Every structure is written in C-alpha cells, then in structure tokens.
Tab-separated table of C-alpha atoms and ligand atoms in Angstrom:
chain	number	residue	atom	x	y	z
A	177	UNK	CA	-11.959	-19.544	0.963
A	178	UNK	CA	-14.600	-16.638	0.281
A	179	UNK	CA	-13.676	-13.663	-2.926
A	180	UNK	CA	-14.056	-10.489	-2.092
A	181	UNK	CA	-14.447	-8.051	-4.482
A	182	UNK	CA	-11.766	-4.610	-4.640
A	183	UNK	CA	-11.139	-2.084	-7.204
A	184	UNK	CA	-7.400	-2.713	-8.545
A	185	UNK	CA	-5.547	-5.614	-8.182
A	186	UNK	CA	-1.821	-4.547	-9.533
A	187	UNK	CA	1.001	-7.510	-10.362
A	188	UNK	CA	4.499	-6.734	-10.795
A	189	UNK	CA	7.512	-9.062	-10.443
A	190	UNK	CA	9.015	-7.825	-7.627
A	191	UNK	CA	7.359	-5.772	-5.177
A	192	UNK	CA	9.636	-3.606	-1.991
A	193	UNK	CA	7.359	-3.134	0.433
A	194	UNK	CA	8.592	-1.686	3.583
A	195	UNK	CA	7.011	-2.927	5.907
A	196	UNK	CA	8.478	-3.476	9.269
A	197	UNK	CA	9.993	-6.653	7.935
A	198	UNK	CA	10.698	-5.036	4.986
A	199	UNK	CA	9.371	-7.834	2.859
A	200	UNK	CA	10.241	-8.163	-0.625
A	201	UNK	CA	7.737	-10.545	-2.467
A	202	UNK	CA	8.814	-11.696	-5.873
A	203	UNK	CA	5.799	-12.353	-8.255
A	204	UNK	CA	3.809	-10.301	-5.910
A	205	UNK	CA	0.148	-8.243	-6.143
A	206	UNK	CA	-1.122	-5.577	-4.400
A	207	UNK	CA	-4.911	-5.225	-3.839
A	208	UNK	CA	-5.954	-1.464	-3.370
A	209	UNK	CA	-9.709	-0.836	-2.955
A	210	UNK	CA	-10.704	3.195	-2.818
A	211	UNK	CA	-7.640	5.305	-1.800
A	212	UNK	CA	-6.338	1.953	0.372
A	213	UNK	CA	-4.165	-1.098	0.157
A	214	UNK	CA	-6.015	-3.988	1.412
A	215	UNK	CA	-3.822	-6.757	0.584
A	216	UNK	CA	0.098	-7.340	-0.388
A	217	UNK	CA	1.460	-10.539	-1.142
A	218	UNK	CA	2.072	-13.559	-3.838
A	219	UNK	CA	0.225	-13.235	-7.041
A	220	UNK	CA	-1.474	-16.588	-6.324
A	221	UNK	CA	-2.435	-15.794	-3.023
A	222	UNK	CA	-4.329	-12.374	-3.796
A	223	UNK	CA	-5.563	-13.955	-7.359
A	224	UNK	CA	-7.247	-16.916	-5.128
A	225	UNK	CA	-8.868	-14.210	-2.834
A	226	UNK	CA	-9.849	-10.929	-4.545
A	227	UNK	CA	-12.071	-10.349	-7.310
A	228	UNK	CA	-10.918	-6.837	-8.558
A	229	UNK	CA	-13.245	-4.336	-10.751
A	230	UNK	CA	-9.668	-3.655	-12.655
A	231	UNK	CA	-6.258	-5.505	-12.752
A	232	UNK	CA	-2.970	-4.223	-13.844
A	233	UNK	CA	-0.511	-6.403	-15.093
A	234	UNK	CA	2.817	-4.863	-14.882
A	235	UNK	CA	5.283	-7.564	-15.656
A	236	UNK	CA	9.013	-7.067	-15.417
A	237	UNK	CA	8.486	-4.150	-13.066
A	238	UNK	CA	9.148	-3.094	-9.674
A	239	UNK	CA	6.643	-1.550	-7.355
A	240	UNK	CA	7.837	0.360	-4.038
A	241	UNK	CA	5.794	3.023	-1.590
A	242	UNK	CA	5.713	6.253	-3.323
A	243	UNK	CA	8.616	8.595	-1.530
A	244	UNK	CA	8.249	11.059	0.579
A	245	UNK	CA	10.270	14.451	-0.227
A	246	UNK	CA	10.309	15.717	3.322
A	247	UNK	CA	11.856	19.548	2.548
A	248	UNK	CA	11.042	21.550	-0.373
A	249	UNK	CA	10.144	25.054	-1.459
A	250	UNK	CA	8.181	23.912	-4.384
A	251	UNK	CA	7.819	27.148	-6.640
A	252	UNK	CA	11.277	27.836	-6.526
A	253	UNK	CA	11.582	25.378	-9.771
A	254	UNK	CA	11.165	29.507	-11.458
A	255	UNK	CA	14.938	29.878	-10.456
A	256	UNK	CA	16.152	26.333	-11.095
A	257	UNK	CA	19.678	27.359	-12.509
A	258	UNK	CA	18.980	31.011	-12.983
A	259	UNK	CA	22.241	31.834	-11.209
A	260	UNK	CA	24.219	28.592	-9.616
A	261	UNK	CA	28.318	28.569	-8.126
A	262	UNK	CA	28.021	31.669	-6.480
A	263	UNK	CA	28.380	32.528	-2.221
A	264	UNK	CA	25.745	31.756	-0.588
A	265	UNK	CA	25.134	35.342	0.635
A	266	UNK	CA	25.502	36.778	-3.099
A	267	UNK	CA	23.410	34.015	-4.522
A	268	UNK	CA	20.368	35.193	-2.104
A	269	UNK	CA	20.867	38.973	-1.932
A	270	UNK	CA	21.347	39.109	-5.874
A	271	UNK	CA	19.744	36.812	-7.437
A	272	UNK	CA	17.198	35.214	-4.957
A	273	UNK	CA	15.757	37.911	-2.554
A	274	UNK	CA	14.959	40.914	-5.290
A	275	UNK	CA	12.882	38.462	-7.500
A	276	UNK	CA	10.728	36.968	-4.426
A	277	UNK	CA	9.994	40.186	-3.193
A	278	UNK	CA	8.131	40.357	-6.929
A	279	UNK	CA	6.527	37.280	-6.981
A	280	UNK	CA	2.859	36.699	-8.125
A	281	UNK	CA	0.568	34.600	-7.142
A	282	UNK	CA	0.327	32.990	-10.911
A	283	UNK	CA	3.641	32.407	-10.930
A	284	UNK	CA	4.081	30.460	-7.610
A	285	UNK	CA	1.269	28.538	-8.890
A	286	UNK	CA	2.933	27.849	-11.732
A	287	UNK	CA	6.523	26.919	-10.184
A	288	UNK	CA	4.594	24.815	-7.772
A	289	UNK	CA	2.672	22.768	-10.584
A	290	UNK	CA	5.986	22.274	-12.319
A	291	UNK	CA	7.278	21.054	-8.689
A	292	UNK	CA	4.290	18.574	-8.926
A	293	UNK	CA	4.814	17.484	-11.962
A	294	UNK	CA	8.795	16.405	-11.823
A	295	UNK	CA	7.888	14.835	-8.172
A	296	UNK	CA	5.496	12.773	-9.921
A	297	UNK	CA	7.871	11.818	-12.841
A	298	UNK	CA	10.618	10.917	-10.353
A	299	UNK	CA	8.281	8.921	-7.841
A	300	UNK	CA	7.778	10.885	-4.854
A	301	UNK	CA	3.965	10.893	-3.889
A	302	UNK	CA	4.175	13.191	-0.977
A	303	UNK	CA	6.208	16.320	-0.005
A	304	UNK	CA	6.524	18.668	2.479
A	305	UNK	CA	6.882	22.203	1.661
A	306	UNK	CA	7.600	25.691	2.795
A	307	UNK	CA	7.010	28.672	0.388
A	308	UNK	CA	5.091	32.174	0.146
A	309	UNK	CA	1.955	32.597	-0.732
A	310	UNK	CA	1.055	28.851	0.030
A	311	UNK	CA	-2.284	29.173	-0.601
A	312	UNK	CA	-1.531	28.661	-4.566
A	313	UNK	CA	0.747	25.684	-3.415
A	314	UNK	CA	-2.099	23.946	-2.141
A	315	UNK	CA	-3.980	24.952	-5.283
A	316	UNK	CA	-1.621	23.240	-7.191
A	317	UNK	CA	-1.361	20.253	-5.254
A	318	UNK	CA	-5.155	20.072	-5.530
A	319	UNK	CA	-4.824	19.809	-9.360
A	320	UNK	CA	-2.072	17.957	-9.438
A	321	UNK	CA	-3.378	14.985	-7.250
A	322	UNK	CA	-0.348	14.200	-5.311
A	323	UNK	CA	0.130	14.590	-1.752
A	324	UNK	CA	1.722	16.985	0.410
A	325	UNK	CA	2.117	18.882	4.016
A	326	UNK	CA	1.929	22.577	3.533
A	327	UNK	CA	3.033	25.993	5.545
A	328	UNK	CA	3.115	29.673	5.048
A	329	UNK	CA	6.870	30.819	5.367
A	330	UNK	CA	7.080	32.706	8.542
A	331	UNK	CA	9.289	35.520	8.811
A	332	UNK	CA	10.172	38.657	10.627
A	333	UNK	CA	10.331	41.058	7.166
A	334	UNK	CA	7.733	41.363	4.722
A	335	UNK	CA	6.782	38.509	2.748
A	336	UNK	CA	4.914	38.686	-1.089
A	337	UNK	CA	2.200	37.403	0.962
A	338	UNK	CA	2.200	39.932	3.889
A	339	UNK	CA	3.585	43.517	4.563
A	340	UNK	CA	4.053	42.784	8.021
A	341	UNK	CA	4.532	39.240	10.518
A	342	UNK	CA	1.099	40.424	11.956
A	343	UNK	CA	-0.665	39.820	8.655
A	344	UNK	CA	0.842	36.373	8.827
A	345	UNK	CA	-1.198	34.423	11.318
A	346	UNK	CA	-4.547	35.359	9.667
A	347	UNK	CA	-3.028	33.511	6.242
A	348	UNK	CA	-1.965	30.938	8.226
A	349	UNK	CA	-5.119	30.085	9.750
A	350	UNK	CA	-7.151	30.565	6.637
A	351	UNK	CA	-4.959	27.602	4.871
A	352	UNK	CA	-5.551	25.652	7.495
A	353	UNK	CA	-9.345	25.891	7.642
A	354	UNK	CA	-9.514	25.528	4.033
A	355	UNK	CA	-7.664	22.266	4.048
A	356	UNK	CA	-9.172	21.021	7.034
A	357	UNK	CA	-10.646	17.347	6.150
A	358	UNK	CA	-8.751	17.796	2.619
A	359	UNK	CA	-7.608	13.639	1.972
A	360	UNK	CA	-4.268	14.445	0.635
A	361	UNK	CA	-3.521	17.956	1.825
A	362	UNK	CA	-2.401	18.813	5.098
A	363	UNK	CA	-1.014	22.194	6.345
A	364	UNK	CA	1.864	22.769	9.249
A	365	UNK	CA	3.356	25.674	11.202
A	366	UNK	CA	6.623	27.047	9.359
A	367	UNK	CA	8.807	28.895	11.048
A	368	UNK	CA	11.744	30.209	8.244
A	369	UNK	CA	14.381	29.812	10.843
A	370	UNK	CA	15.523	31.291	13.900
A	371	UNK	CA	17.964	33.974	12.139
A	372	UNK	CA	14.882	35.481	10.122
A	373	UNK	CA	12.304	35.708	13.038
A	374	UNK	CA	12.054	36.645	16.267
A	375	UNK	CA	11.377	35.420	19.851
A	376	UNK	CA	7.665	36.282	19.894
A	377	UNK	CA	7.234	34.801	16.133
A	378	UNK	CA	8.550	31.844	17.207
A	379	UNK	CA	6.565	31.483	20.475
A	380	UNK	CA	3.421	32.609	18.643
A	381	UNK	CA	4.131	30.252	16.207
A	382	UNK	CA	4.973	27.196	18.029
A	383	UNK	CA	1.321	27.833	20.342
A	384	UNK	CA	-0.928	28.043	17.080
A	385	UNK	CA	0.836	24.420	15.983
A	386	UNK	CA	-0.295	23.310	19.580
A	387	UNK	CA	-3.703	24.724	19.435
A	388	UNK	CA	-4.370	22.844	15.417
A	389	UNK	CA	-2.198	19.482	16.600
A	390	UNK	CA	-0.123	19.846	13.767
A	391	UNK	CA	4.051	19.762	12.746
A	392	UNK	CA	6.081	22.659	13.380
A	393	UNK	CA	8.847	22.907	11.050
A	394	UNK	CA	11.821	25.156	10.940
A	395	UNK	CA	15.572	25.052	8.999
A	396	UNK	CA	18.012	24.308	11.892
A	397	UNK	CA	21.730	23.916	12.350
A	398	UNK	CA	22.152	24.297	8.784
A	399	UNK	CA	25.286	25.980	8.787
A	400	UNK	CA	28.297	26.643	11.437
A	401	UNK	CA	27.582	30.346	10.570
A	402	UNK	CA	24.014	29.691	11.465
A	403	UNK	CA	24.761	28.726	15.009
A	404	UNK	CA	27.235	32.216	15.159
A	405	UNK	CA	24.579	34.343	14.419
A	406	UNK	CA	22.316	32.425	16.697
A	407	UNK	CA	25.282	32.627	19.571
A	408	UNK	CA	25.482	36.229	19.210
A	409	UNK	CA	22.101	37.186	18.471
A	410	UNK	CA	20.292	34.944	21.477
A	411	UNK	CA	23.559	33.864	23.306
A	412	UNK	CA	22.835	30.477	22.765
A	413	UNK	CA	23.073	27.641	19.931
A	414	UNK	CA	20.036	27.398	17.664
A	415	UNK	CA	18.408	23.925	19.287
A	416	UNK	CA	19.127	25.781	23.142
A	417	UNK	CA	17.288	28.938	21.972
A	418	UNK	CA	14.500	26.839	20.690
A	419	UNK	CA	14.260	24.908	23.914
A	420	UNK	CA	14.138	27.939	25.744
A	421	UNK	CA	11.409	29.109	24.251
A	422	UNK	CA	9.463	25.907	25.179
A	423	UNK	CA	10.026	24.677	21.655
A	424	UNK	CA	10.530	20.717	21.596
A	425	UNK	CA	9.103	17.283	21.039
A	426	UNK	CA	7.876	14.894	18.810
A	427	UNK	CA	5.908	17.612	16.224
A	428	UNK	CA	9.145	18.927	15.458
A	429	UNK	CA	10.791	19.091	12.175
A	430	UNK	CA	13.737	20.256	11.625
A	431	UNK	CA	15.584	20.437	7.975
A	432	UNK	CA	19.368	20.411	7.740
A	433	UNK	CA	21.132	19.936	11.353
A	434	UNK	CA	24.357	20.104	9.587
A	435	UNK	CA	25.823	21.794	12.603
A	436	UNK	CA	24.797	19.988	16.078
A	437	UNK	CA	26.871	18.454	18.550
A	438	UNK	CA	27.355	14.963	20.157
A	439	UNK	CA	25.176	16.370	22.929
A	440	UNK	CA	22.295	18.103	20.980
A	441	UNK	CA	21.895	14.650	18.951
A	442	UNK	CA	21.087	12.748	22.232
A	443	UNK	CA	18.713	15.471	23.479
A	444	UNK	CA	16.869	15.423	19.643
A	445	UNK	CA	16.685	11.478	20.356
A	446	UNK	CA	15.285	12.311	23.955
A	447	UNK	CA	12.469	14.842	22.344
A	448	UNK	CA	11.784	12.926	19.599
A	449	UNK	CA	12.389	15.340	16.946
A	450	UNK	CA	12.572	14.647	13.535
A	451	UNK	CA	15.470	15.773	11.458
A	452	UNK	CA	15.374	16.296	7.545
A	453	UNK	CA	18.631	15.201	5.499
A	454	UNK	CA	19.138	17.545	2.382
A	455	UNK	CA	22.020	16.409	1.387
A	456	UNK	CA	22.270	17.579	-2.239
A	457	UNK	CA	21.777	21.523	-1.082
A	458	UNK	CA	24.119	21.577	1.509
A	459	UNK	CA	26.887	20.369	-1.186
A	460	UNK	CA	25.540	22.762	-3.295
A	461	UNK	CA	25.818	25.986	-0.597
A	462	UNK	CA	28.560	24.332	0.883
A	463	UNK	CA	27.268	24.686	4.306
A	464	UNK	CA	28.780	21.692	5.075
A	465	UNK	CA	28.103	17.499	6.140
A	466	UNK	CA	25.413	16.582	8.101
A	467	UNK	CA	26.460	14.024	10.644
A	468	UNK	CA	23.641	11.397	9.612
A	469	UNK	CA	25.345	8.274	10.961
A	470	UNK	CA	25.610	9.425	14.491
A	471	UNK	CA	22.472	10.975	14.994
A	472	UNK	CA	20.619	7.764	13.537
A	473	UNK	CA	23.307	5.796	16.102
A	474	UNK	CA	21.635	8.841	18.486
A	475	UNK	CA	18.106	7.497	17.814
A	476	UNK	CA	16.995	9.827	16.013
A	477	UNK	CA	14.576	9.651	13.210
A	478	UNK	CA	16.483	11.307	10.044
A	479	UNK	CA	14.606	11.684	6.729
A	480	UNK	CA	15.072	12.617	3.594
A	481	UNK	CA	14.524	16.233	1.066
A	482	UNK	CA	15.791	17.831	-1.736
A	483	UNK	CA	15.283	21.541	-0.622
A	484	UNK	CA	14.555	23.923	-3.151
A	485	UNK	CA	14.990	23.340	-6.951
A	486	UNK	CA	17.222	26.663	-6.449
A	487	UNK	CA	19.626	24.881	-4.538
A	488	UNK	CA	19.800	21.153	-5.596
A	489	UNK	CA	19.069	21.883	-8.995
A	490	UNK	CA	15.838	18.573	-8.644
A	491	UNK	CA	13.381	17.333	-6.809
A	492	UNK	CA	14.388	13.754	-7.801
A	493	UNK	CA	14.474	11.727	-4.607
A	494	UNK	CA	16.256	9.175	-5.979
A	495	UNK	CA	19.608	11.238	-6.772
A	496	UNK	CA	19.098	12.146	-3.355
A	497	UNK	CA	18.749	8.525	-1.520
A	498	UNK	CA	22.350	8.027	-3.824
A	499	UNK	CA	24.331	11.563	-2.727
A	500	UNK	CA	22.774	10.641	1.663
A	501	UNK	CA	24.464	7.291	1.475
A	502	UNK	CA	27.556	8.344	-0.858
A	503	UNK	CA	27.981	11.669	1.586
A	504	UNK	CA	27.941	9.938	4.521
A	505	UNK	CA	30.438	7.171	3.563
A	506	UNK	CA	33.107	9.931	2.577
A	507	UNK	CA	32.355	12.016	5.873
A	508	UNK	CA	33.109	8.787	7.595
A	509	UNK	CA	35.606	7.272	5.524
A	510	UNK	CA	33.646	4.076	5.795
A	511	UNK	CA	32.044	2.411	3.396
A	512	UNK	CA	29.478	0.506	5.183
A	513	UNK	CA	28.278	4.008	6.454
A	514	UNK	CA	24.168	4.522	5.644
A	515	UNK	CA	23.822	1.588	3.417
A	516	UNK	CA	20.864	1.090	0.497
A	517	UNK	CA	18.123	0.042	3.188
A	518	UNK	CA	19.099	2.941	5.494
A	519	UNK	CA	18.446	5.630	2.549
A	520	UNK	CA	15.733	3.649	0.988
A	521	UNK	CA	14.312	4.030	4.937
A	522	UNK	CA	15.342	7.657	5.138
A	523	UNK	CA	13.200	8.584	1.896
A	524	UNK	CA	10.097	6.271	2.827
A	525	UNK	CA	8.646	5.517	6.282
A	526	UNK	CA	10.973	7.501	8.154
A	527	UNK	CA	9.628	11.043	6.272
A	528	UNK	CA	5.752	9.499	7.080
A	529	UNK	CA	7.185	9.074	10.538
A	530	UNK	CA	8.267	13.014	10.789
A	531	UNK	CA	5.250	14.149	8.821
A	532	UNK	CA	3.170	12.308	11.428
A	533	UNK	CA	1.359	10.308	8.328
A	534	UNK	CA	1.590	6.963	9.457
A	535	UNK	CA	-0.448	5.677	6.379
A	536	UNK	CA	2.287	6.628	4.231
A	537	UNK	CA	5.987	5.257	3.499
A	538	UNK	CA	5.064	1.852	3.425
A	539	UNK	CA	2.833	-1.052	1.214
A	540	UNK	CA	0.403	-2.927	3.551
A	541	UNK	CA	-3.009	-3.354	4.044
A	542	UNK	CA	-4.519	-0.118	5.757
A	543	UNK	CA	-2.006	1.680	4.596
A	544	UNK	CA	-2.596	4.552	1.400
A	545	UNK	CA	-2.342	3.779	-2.337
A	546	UNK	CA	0.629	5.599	-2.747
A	547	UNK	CA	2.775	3.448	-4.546
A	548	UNK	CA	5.238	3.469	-7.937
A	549	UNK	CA	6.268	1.170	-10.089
A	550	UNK	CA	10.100	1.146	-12.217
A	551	UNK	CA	10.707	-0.582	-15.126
A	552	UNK	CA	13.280	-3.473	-14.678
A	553	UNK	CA	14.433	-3.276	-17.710
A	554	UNK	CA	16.062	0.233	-18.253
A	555	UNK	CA	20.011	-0.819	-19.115
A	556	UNK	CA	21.112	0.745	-15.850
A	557	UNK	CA	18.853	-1.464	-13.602
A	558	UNK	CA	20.381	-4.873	-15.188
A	559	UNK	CA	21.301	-7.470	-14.192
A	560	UNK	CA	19.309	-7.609	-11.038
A	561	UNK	CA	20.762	-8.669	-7.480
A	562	UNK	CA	19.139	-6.632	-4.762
A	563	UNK	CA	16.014	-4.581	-5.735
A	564	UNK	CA	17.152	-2.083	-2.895
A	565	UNK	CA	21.117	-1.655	-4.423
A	566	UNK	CA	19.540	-0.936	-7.196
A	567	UNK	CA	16.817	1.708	-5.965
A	568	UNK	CA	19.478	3.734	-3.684
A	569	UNK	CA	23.082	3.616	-6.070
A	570	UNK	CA	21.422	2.378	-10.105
A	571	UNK	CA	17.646	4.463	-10.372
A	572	UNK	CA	17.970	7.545	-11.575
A	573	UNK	CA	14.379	8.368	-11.161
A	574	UNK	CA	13.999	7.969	-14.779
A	575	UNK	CA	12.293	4.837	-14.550
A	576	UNK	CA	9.228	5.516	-12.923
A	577	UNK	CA	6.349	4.769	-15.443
A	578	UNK	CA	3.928	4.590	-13.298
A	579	UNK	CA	2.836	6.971	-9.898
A	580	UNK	CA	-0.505	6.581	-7.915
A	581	UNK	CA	-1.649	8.798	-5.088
A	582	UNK	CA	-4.723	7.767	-3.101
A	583	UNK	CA	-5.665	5.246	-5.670
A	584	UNK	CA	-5.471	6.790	-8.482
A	585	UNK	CA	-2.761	6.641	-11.207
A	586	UNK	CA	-1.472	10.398	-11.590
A	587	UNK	CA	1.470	8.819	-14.288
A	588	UNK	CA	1.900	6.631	-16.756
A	589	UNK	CA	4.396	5.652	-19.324
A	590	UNK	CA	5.208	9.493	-20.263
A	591	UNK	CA	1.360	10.812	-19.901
A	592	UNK	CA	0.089	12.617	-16.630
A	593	UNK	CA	-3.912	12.178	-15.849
A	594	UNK	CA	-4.267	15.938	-14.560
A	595	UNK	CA	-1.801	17.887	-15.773
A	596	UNK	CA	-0.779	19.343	-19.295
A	597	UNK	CA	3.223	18.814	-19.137
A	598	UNK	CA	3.255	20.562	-22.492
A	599	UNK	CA	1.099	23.574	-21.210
A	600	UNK	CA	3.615	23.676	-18.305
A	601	UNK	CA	6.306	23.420	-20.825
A	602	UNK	CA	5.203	26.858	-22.851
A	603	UNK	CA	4.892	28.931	-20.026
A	604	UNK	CA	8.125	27.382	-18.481
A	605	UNK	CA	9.413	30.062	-21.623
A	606	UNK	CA	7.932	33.145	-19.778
A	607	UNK	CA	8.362	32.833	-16.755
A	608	UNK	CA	12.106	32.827	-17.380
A	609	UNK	CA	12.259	35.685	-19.139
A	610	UNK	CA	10.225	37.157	-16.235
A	611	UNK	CA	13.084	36.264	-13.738
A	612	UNK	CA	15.724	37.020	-15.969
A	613	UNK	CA	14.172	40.375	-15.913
A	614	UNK	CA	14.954	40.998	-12.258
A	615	UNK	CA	18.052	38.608	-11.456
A	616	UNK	CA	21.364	40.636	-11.314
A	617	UNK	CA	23.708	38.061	-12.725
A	618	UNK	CA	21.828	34.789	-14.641
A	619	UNK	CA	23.651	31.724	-15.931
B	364	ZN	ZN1	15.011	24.888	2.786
C-alpha cells in the first residue's frame, strides 16, 4: 500500500458523515488536503494510508458536516430583541421599518460580522442570506472566513441601498462581478416577496438569475394573509402568480411555504423547487405551521433556516433542527413525524441541495472541508445512544469547539482565528443605543 502525503488528518471518536449511506464511523479520521476532504473512514485505515503535514487528535468528540443556515437576514442581529411579542404589522411599521430606512453601511457590516460570528459558534459553515446593502455582507463574510450565498433585497420602495428599484439592478450586478470566482462566496437573485414588488421586478429579476445561472430566492406562502393580499392584488395565489410570470424550476428557493395546498406541493415536487423551513420565526410571528411532512411525502426538497435574528431571536441551527421535528410532530399529532435523521437531513445536504452547492452538506472525499466537531462530553450529550438523537433533540449548539470552512479552522475551544469577539462585543454597546434611538417601543 503506497502513503500519500495531505495536509490535516483529524481523529475523533465518532464521526456523522452524511453521506448517501449516511455512515457513521466510530474511531474514525478524516483526511482534508487544501480546502478538500480526500478521505473518511477508520482511524487505522487513513493512519495506514496518509502521511499528513498536521494531525488533530480530537478524542471524545464528534465531527459532523458543518450546517447549512439556508434563510437569514444576517445584520438584523442590531435588533435581536429590541422589541419582541408584538403584531406582526406593529412590530415592522414601529420598530423594524423606521430604523432600516436609517441604516449605515458600518452598521450592517457590523450586524453581519456578529451574524458570522454566532453561526460559527453554533456550527453552521454556510448561510444563505438576504439583506440591504449586501455588499458589506459579503465584506464580512470575507473576514469572517465562513461561507455563504448572498443577494441584494429587491423591492418595489426605496431601499438604504437605492432610492429607487431602477438603482437596484446596477448593485446587483456589481456584487456579482465582484464575487465572481470568490471560493466561499457566492451571490443569488433576491426577490423580497411578491407583496413588496411588482410584476416587472419580478420578471426582471427572475431573467438576470437566468442570464448569471444562479438561485432565485423569494419568501413565499409565508402567511394565509400573504396569499390574501396576493389573491386580491394579482387574482391569484402567490406560487400561481409566480408561475405566470414564467417563474419556476429547480433554481428556485423559496423560504417559509407555510400556506400552500395539497396541490401546489405536488407541482413544487414537479418543478423541483426548493423550500426553506423556518420554523422558529413563524412561531415567533405566528404566521402559522408549515406543512413539512407532506411536502417531503410530496417530494420535495425542504431545508432548513433561522430567518432573521429579529424574529427567532438566533441563528443557532441546532435549536432549529429541535423546534422542525418538535413542530411537525404536534401539527401532526404523531410522534414519528420528521424524526432526528430527517432534520439532521433538512439542516445539511438538503440546504447544499437548494443552494445548488453540491460540495457542501456532507463528509466525503471531493467534498469541502466544512466540517465541526462537539464535545461528547458536555452533561447534556451523556450517556450516548444515537449520535443523531443527540444532534437534533440534546445539542444546544453550545458544544461546538471546533468549526472549519474550506480547510481552515475559523473556531476553537472559545477563540475565533479572524475575528475579535471582544471588539464585536464593545461596539455590540453602541449600536444599541443607536437603535434604541429610533425604535418606538424597545424591550
Ligand atoms: Zn426572511
């Protein structure tokens, strides 16, 4: 048997892979040269064969693909909890809407960094988000080192970043040439919703994610009065109107469906669109249950997001893999509704699989080294049964101690490589008192 020679060669006790067999090795090593997994198996195995620059011993943890956070407006971590239990209409007119409209580009940095920063802590390696002013999104992605699918907010009323829609495209393109090549950053066509644009915006839209190849994304179905508006606005339910603009297929991604029926699931299936489970928000707003089980019975690829920090109050995909399967089996009434592999699915390769970043979601060779790793032996994740139980109803997030992105090891055991937590920390203190400035009613 020939050695060849790789940069890391990480051991932990029990590695979940998620592969299509989704393999769980105990004793197991993963052998990552550059930004990719070459080899994942038994320790002995990948000892006997690789001859690694580096190798990481982690001992009594567990290592898993990084998650994937499929819907988020990152920056909105500025208004985590700035005004919470109020109507949904109140919450956004009040307390929302007149401090966006204000927004600078420092301080979406900023909320976006922080965004980073808790996503790292909490294990997801990739995220997908929609925001103004993207631009200093990306930025902080850049620093940050993690990974992430990124689009301009597209609406039909001024924006911080634009006065009017027709300064929008110009943005749009400009982030994409900029992060054209980019390893980790990727940008998408984003839509706000079909309430908040128009049916030229949304054509216009949908052509320019054509013309690049890249995801369009939109919120959809998120409420019952969502499809009203849309019913007497465009005559027709919000998935129709799409499809009658020529709006469908496989690049689609839509967050929330909370309000589809039997029939729209099957034509999703049909399309292959890709729907985004936020389970935690649409508690939170009460806009209502999502009907997960059936449109996964439907065929439908369903991932996983947390939303906005605004509405959730976390990014932590792990309370969210516990509230999708918990939801689901009271919506049901049965307990064997969206078990620990389906949400441990839901917040892995089925958000690469919508984000059209096959490399991702999963530990095998060719795949990216995006991976995590939890420590075993946090009281909560004892004894030890079924690794996946434990991810989906015992992690709280909290014991992550280690997060890589594209090879490189972004956390570890409380210290981040790129970013000053305690920097973010001290301005965390302004930029409150900023908001608190402009909110009508704060906690
Ligand atoms: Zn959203």
């Amino acid at each position: 048997m020939s050695i060849s020679r790789c940069d890391l060669l990480l051991r932990a006790d029990i590695i979940v892979t998620q592969d299509a067999q989704r393999r769980i090795v105990e004793g197991g090593a993963v052998a990552i040269d550059g930004g990719t997994i070459i080899e994942v198996g038994p320790q002995a195995e990948l000892d006997a064969r690789w001859q690694a620059e580096r190798s990481l011993d982690l001992g009594r943890k567990l290592v898993m693909p990084g998650l994937v956070n499929a819907h988020t407006h990152a920056s909105m971590t500025v208004f985590r909890g700035v005004a919470d239990d109020l109507p949904l209409m109140t919450w956004l007119t009040e307390n929302i809407w007149p401090v966006e409209k204000a927004l600078s580009k420092e301080i979406i940095h900023f909320g976006a960094l922080l965004a980073c920063a808790e996503m790292i802590r909490t294990g997801t390696t990739c995220f997908c988000d929609m925001y103004l002013m993207e631009a200093e999104t990306a930025r902080a992605v850049d620093e940050a080192g993690i990974r992430a699918v990124l689009g301009e907010g597209i609406f039909a009323f001024p924006s911080p970043a634009y006065a009017k829609t027709e300064d929008a495209w110009p943005i749009i393109e400009d982030l994409h040439a900029r992060y054209k090549g980019h390893g980790r950053i990727r940008t998408a066509i984003m839509p706000h919703a079909v309430y908040t644009t128009t049916p030229e915006i949304l054509k216009r839209s949908w052509e320019l994610a054509q013309a690049h190849g890249c995801i369009w994304k939109t919120h959809l179905s998120e409420s019952e009065t969502e499809t009203r508006t849309s019913l007497e606005q465009f005559g027709r339910r919000p998935l129709d109107y799409l499809e009658s603009l020529g709006i469908s297929g496989s690049k689609c991604v839509f967050a929330h469906c909370v309000d589809l029926t039997p029939e729209e699931m099957v034509r999703m299936a049909e399309t292959g669109a890709h729907v985004v489970h936020c389970p935690q928000s649409n508690m939170k707003l009460t806009s209502g249950m999502a009907r997960i089980e059936d449109l996964r019975r439907a065929g439908v690829n369903v991932c996983l997001g947390t939303d906005g920090a605004a509405s959730n109050n976390d990014l932590n995909m792990f309370l969210e893999m516990n509230s999708a399967a918990l939801l689901q089996k009271v919506r049901t009434m049965d307990p064997t509704a969206l078990n620990a592999q389906a949400a441990l699915d839901m917040a892995t390769v089925n958000g690469a699989k919508a984000l059209g970043w096959e490399e991702l979601g999963c530990l095998e060779a060719g795949k990216a080294a995006d991976l995590i790793a939890l420590d075993l032996n946090q009281p909560n994740m004892l004894p030890l049964y079924n690794p996946v139980s434990h991810l989906a109803y015992a992690a709280s997030g909290m014991e992550v101690c280690l997060t890589m992105v594209n090879g490189k090891i972004l956390y570890e055991h409380g210290r981040y490589a790129a970013m000053d937590m305690d920097g973010l920390a001290r301005e965390a203190v302004k930029v409150a008192r900023w908001v608190k400035a402009r909110a009508h009613k704060t906690n």
